[in-house]
XYZ file of C-alpha atoms in Angstrom:
204
model
C -35.772 -36.757 -255.901
C -33.425 -39.395 -254.442
C -31.511 -38.900 -251.225
C -28.053 -37.422 -251.696
C -25.366 -40.110 -251.804
C -23.246 -40.637 -248.684
C -19.750 -39.199 -248.728
C -17.521 -41.099 -251.143
C -15.046 -41.775 -248.350
C -17.664 -43.658 -246.297
C -18.532 -47.324 -246.782
C -21.721 -48.831 -245.434
C -22.960 -52.277 -244.455
C -26.641 -53.202 -244.484
C -27.908 -54.123 -241.027
C -31.672 -54.074 -240.781
C -34.786 -53.577 -242.911
C -38.179 -52.711 -241.509
C -41.070 -52.861 -243.964
C -44.535 -51.493 -243.231
C -47.477 -51.809 -245.602
C -51.063 -50.682 -245.213
C -53.837 -51.660 -247.609
C -57.455 -50.492 -247.579
C -60.329 -52.501 -249.046
C -63.826 -51.351 -249.926
C -66.322 -53.973 -248.741
C -69.609 -54.917 -250.377
C -71.468 -54.068 -247.152
C -70.355 -50.432 -247.256
C -67.628 -50.810 -244.641
C -63.869 -50.666 -245.104
C -61.102 -53.041 -244.044
C -57.602 -51.744 -243.409
C -54.827 -54.314 -243.167
C -51.388 -53.385 -241.862
C -48.206 -55.451 -241.762
C -44.806 -54.912 -240.154
C -41.731 -57.012 -240.873
C -38.184 -56.760 -239.513
C -35.374 -58.574 -241.321
C -31.674 -58.602 -240.439
C -28.909 -58.655 -243.042
C -26.826 -60.932 -240.816
C -27.412 -63.845 -238.475
C -29.052 -62.335 -235.423
C -28.537 -63.840 -231.962
C -31.652 -63.928 -229.787
C -32.158 -65.372 -226.323
C -34.375 -67.962 -228.019
C -31.740 -68.834 -230.638
C -30.050 -67.327 -233.680
C -32.294 -65.988 -236.454
C -30.612 -66.507 -239.852
C -29.946 -63.515 -242.087
C -32.924 -62.726 -244.317
C -35.433 -64.523 -242.090
C -37.981 -62.250 -240.434
C -37.484 -61.498 -236.770
C -40.919 -59.860 -236.669
C -43.822 -60.400 -239.027
C -46.987 -58.943 -237.548
C -50.348 -58.114 -239.046
C -53.516 -56.358 -237.981
C -56.872 -55.791 -239.681
C -59.604 -53.413 -238.611
C -63.068 -52.922 -240.034
C -64.416 -49.371 -239.900
C -67.462 -47.395 -240.972
C -67.570 -43.928 -242.545
C -67.534 -42.313 -239.110
C -64.152 -43.995 -238.465
C -65.557 -46.228 -235.741
C -63.629 -49.485 -235.324
C -66.220 -52.242 -235.556
C -63.896 -55.252 -235.497
C -60.177 -55.919 -235.092
C -57.971 -58.972 -235.453
C -54.208 -59.445 -235.343
C -51.664 -62.131 -236.106
C -47.986 -62.693 -235.287
C -46.318 -64.987 -237.801
C -42.647 -64.404 -236.896
C -41.461 -63.400 -233.429
C -38.432 -63.588 -231.147
C -40.208 -65.686 -228.514
C -42.380 -68.356 -230.079
C -45.491 -69.072 -228.067
C -45.059 -65.919 -226.002
C -45.202 -62.872 -228.296
C -48.295 -64.183 -230.059
C -50.268 -64.769 -226.864
C -51.356 -61.125 -226.847
C -53.065 -61.171 -230.257
C -56.558 -61.861 -228.971
C -56.376 -58.788 -226.747
C -56.227 -56.509 -229.780
C -59.857 -57.298 -230.459
C -60.271 -54.596 -227.832
C -59.654 -51.977 -230.510
C -63.325 -52.396 -231.404
C -65.324 -49.496 -230.090
C -62.578 -46.907 -230.554
C -62.794 -44.111 -233.101
C -59.800 -43.412 -235.340
C -60.341 -39.642 -235.248
C -61.128 -39.162 -231.562
C -58.317 -39.888 -229.137
C -57.368 -43.112 -230.862
C -53.632 -43.192 -230.229
C -54.034 -42.169 -226.611
C -56.605 -44.919 -226.050
C -54.393 -47.501 -227.776
C -51.466 -46.665 -225.491
C -53.695 -46.844 -222.434
C -54.961 -50.288 -223.430
C -51.880 -51.803 -225.050
C -48.847 -49.821 -223.918
C -45.840 -51.538 -222.326
C -46.611 -55.020 -220.922
C -50.297 -54.699 -221.842
C -49.495 -55.308 -225.504
C -46.861 -55.942 -228.162
C -44.583 -52.982 -228.864
C -44.516 -53.640 -232.598
C -48.237 -54.238 -233.049
C -49.056 -51.154 -231.024
C -46.650 -49.066 -233.116
C -48.190 -50.421 -236.313
C -51.715 -49.666 -235.117
C -50.726 -46.047 -234.606
C -50.532 -45.674 -238.398
C -54.146 -46.702 -238.996
C -55.870 -43.311 -238.593
C -54.005 -41.545 -241.401
C -54.372 -44.574 -243.668
C -58.123 -44.530 -243.084
C -58.388 -40.814 -243.794
C -56.418 -41.198 -247.026
C -58.639 -44.076 -248.091
C -61.950 -42.391 -247.339
C -60.752 -39.096 -248.821
C -60.700 -40.713 -252.260
C -64.088 -42.287 -251.660
C -65.649 -38.976 -250.733
C -64.169 -37.119 -253.692
C -65.648 -39.749 -255.979
C -69.099 -39.795 -254.415
C -69.844 -36.292 -253.122
C -69.740 -32.686 -254.204
C -67.555 -31.125 -251.553
C -68.834 -27.777 -250.274
C -66.969 -27.405 -246.953
C -63.309 -26.638 -246.390
C -61.154 -29.578 -247.601
C -59.985 -31.509 -244.534
C -56.332 -31.438 -245.575
C -55.959 -27.654 -245.543
C -53.931 -26.147 -242.666
C -52.703 -29.604 -241.650
C -49.222 -29.367 -243.180
C -46.841 -26.605 -244.301
C -47.534 -27.098 -248.014
C -51.279 -26.612 -247.512
C -51.157 -23.550 -245.265
C -54.187 -21.554 -246.441
C -51.932 -18.471 -246.667
C -49.503 -20.189 -249.021
C -48.983 -20.524 -252.780
C -50.175 -24.139 -253.092
C -53.594 -23.256 -251.699
C -53.689 -20.134 -253.859
C -53.118 -22.303 -256.938
C -55.153 -25.420 -256.193
C -57.756 -24.225 -253.651
C -58.203 -20.513 -254.428
C -61.572 -20.351 -252.664
C -59.847 -21.075 -249.373
C -56.754 -18.935 -249.873
C -56.177 -16.295 -247.194
C -54.025 -13.910 -249.215
C -53.661 -11.105 -246.697
C -54.089 -13.000 -243.434
C -51.199 -13.561 -241.047
C -52.083 -16.151 -238.457
C -50.881 -15.460 -234.965
C -49.791 -18.096 -232.497
C -53.129 -17.678 -230.740
C -55.019 -18.275 -233.975
C -53.027 -21.431 -234.611
C -53.901 -22.689 -231.139
C -57.592 -22.072 -231.784
C -57.345 -23.908 -235.092
C -55.547 -26.813 -233.450
C -58.264 -27.188 -230.819
C -60.930 -27.111 -233.492
C -59.226 -29.804 -235.531
C -59.933 -33.448 -234.851
C -57.346 -34.773 -232.368
C -55.315 -37.175 -234.496
C -52.609 -37.673 -231.910
C -54.976 -38.712 -229.147
C -54.442 -35.529 -227.129
C -58.025 -34.434 -227.187
């Protein structure tokens, strides 16, 4: 369903487009690569301290690739900055992002990334982009596991969003085994569930 149109009495002018793409690749050695890219483009000439960036030319074009195993451990990381406001300065930090290696995407990842690369320790845009990697990895491996295993435990996605509340109609229809028809979860029960879940926001 498309967004509702703005009021007919309002005119709009395009200003800025941010594009983010994430692509996962199955590797022949059993590992997975996830590549992420962020671009910022202005619809008008954009004055920077380093000079004016013409309309349509990227102000930011930044990429990162991580290699992970099935336990979501980051084995290798590389990054690149192809367009930047401050040539020769923004891109100096890229080598530091190799320090993502050794982190785990499902255990305190975002918290660790901010500790290592927050503020002047990293690039704001690369660090923001890297924060999207955990959910991309989970989506990618979810398909792999459905193809290659007979799932017997509770599907990981249940009770992680409003549509898949195990007391709701979607779970009753698509995951009847896990439907809790007569259960009303209390706030305390939700807190217990939250602590049991893997900390995806780094607050473990």
